[in-house]
Coordinates of C-alpha atoms in Angstrom, one line a residue:
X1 CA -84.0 16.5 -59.6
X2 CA -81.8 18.5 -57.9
X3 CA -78.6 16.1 -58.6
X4 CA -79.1 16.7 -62.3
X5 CA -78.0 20.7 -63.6
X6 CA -79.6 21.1 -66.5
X7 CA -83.0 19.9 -65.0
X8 CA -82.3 22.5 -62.2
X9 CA -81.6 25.3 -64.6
X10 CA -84.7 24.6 -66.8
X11 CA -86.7 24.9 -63.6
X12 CA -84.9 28.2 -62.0
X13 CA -85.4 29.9 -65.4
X14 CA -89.1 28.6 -65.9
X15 CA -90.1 29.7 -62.4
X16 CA -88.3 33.3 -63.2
X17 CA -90.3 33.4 -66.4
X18 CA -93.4 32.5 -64.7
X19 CA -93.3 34.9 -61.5
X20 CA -91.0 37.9 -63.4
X21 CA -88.2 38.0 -61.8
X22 CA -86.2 36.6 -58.6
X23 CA -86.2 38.5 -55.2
X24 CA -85.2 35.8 -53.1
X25 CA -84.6 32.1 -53.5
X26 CA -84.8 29.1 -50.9
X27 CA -82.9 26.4 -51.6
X28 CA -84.2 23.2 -49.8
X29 CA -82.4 20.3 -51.6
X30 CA -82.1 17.3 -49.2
X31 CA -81.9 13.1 -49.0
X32 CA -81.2 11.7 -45.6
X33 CA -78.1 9.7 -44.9
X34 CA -77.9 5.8 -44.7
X35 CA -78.3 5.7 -40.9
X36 CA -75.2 3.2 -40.3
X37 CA -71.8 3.2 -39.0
X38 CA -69.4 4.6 -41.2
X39 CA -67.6 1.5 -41.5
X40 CA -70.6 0.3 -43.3
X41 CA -72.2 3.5 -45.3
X42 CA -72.4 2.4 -48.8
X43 CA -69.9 5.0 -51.0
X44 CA -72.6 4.9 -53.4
X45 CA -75.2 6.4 -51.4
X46 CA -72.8 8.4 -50.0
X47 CA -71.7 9.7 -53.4
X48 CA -75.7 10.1 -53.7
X49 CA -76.0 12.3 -50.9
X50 CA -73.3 15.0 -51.5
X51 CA -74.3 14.9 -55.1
X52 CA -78.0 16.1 -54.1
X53 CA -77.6 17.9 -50.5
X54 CA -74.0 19.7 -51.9
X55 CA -73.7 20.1 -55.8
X56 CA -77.5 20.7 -56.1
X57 CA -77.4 23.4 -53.9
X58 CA -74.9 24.6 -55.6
X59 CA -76.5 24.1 -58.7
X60 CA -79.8 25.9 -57.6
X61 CA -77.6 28.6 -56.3
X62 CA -75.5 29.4 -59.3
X63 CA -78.6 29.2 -61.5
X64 CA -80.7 31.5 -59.5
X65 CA -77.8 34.1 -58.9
X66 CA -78.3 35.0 -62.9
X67 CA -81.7 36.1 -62.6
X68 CA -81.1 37.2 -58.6
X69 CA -82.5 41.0 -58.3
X70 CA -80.2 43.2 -56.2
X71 CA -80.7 43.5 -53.1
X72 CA -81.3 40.3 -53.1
X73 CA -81.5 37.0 -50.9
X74 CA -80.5 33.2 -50.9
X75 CA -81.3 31.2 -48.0
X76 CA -79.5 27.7 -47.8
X77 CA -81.2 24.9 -46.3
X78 CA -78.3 22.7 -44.3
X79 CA -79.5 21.1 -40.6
X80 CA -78.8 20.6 -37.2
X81 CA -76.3 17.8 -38.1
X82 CA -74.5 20.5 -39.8
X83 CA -73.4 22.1 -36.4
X84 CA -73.7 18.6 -34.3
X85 CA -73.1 15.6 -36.2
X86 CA -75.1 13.0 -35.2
X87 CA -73.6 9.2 -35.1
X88 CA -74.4 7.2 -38.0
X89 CA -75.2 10.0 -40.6
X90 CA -71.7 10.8 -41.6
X91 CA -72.9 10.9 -45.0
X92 CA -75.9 13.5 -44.4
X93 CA -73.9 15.3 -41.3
X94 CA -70.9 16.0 -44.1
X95 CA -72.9 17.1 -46.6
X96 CA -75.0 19.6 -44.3
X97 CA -72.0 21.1 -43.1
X98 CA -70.6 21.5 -46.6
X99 CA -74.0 23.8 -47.4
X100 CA -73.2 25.8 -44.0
X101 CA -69.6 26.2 -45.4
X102 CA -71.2 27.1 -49.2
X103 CA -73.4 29.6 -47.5
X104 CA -70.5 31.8 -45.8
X105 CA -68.1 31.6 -48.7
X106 CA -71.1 32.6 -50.4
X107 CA -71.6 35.4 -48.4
X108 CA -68.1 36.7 -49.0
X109 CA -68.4 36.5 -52.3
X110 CA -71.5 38.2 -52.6
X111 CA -72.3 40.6 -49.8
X112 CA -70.5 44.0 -52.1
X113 CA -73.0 43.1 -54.7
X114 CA -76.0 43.7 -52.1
X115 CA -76.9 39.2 -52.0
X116 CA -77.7 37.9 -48.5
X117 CA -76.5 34.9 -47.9
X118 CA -77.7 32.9 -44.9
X119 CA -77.8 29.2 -43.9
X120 CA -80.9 27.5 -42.1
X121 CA -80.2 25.0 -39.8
X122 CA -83.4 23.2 -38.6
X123 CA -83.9 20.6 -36.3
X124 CA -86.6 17.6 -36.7
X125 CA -90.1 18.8 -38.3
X126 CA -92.8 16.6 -39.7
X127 CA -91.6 16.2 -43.3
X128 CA -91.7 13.0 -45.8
X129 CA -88.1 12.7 -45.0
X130 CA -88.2 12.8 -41.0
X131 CA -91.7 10.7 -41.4
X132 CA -89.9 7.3 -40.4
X133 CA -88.4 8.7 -37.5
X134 CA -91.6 10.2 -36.0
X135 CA -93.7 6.7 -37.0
X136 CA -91.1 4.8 -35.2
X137 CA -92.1 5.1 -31.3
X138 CA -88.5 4.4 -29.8
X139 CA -86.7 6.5 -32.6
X140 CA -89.1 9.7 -31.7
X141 CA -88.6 9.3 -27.8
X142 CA -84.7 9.1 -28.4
X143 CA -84.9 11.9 -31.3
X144 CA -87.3 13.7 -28.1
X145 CA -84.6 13.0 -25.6
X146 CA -82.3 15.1 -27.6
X147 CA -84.2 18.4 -28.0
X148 CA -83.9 20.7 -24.8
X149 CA -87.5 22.3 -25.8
X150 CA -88.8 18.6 -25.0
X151 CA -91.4 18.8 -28.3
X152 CA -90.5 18.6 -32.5
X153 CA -90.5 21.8 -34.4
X154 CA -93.9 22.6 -36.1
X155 CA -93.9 23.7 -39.8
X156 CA -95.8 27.0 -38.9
X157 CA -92.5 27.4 -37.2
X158 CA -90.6 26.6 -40.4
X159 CA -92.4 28.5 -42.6
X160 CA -92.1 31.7 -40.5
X161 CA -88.7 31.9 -40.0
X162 CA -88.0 31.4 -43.6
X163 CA -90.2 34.1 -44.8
X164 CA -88.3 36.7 -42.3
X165 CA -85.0 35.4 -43.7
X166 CA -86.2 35.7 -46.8
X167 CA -87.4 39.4 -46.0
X168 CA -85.7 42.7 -46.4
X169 CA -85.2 42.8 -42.6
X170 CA -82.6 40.0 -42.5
X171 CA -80.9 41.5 -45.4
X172 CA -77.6 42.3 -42.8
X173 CA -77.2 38.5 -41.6
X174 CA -74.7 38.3 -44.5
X175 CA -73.2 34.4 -43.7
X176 CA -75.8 34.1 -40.8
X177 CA -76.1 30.4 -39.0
X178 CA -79.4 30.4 -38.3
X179 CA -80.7 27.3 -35.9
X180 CA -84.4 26.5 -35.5
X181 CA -84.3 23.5 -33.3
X182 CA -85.5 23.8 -29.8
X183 CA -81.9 23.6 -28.9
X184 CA -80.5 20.5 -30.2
X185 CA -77.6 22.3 -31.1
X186 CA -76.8 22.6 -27.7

């Protein structure tokens, strides 16, 4: 549970006993917003959605950074909705733009001790949390309408991208934006 710090410390340090060592870490914390006016989002979602999307990246972030190998690399999950909000996810748009902003102060931080820092911003894939929009026909043709490449993302796509960012050759996109959206950001 990415919302609660100790849990996400015992698991960073497990997985660094159990592979050796830390390289580079992804860190793909995320609940989706309450899909409502903001005259109506519910603070305590709200409250539940910075606490997971923000302070358990965070979390994952400062835990991995004491086992992090130099060079090394963190690669921030954030969103589309980080660079162009979308109405009725004030909640989820705030919080991925708070993980873009984490990701370049980040860099500043950390670029002189040889960490990458770099923030993904995807756009709609099929994942357990976009599953509900892609089941509902009218949400997917409006989600559709929105994408200048006309089609979703595919996770081949995803996965790709992640393990160049991930890679020694993206190791001088210190506070790189990266989208991976067929344009949405557009």
């Amino acid at each position: 549970d990415h919302a609660r710090t100790s849990d996400v410390v015992a698991a960073v340090d497990d997985a660094v006993a159990h592979l050796g060592g830390l390289d580079a870490a992804f860190l793909n914390a995320g609940v989706d917003g309450e899909a409502r006016p903001a005259a109506k989002l519910s603070l305590a979602h709200f409250r539940h959605v910075l606490e997971v999307n923000v302070l358990g990246t965070f979390a994952v972030a400062q835990a991995a950074l004491r086992h992090l190998s130099r060079p090394g690399t963190l690669l921030l999950n954030a969103s589309v909705n980080a660079l162009k909000p979308e109405p009725g996810f004030l909640d989820y748009n705030a919080s991925k733009a708070a993980v873009v902003s984490m990701a370049k102060s980040l860099a500043l931080e950390l670029s002189h001790e040889q960490i990458t820092v770099i923030a993904l911003c995807p756009g709609y894939f099929p994942t357990r949390m976009t599953q509900p929009y892609f089941e509902d026909t009218d949400t997917r043709e409006e989600i559709l309408s929105r994408i200048p490449a006309g089609r979703f993302g595919e996770l081949a796509e995803i996965a790709r991208t992640v393990d160049f960012l991930l890679s020694p050759g993206a190791r001088f996109m210190h506070g790189g934006v990266v989208t991976l959206d067929g344009g949405t950001h557009l």
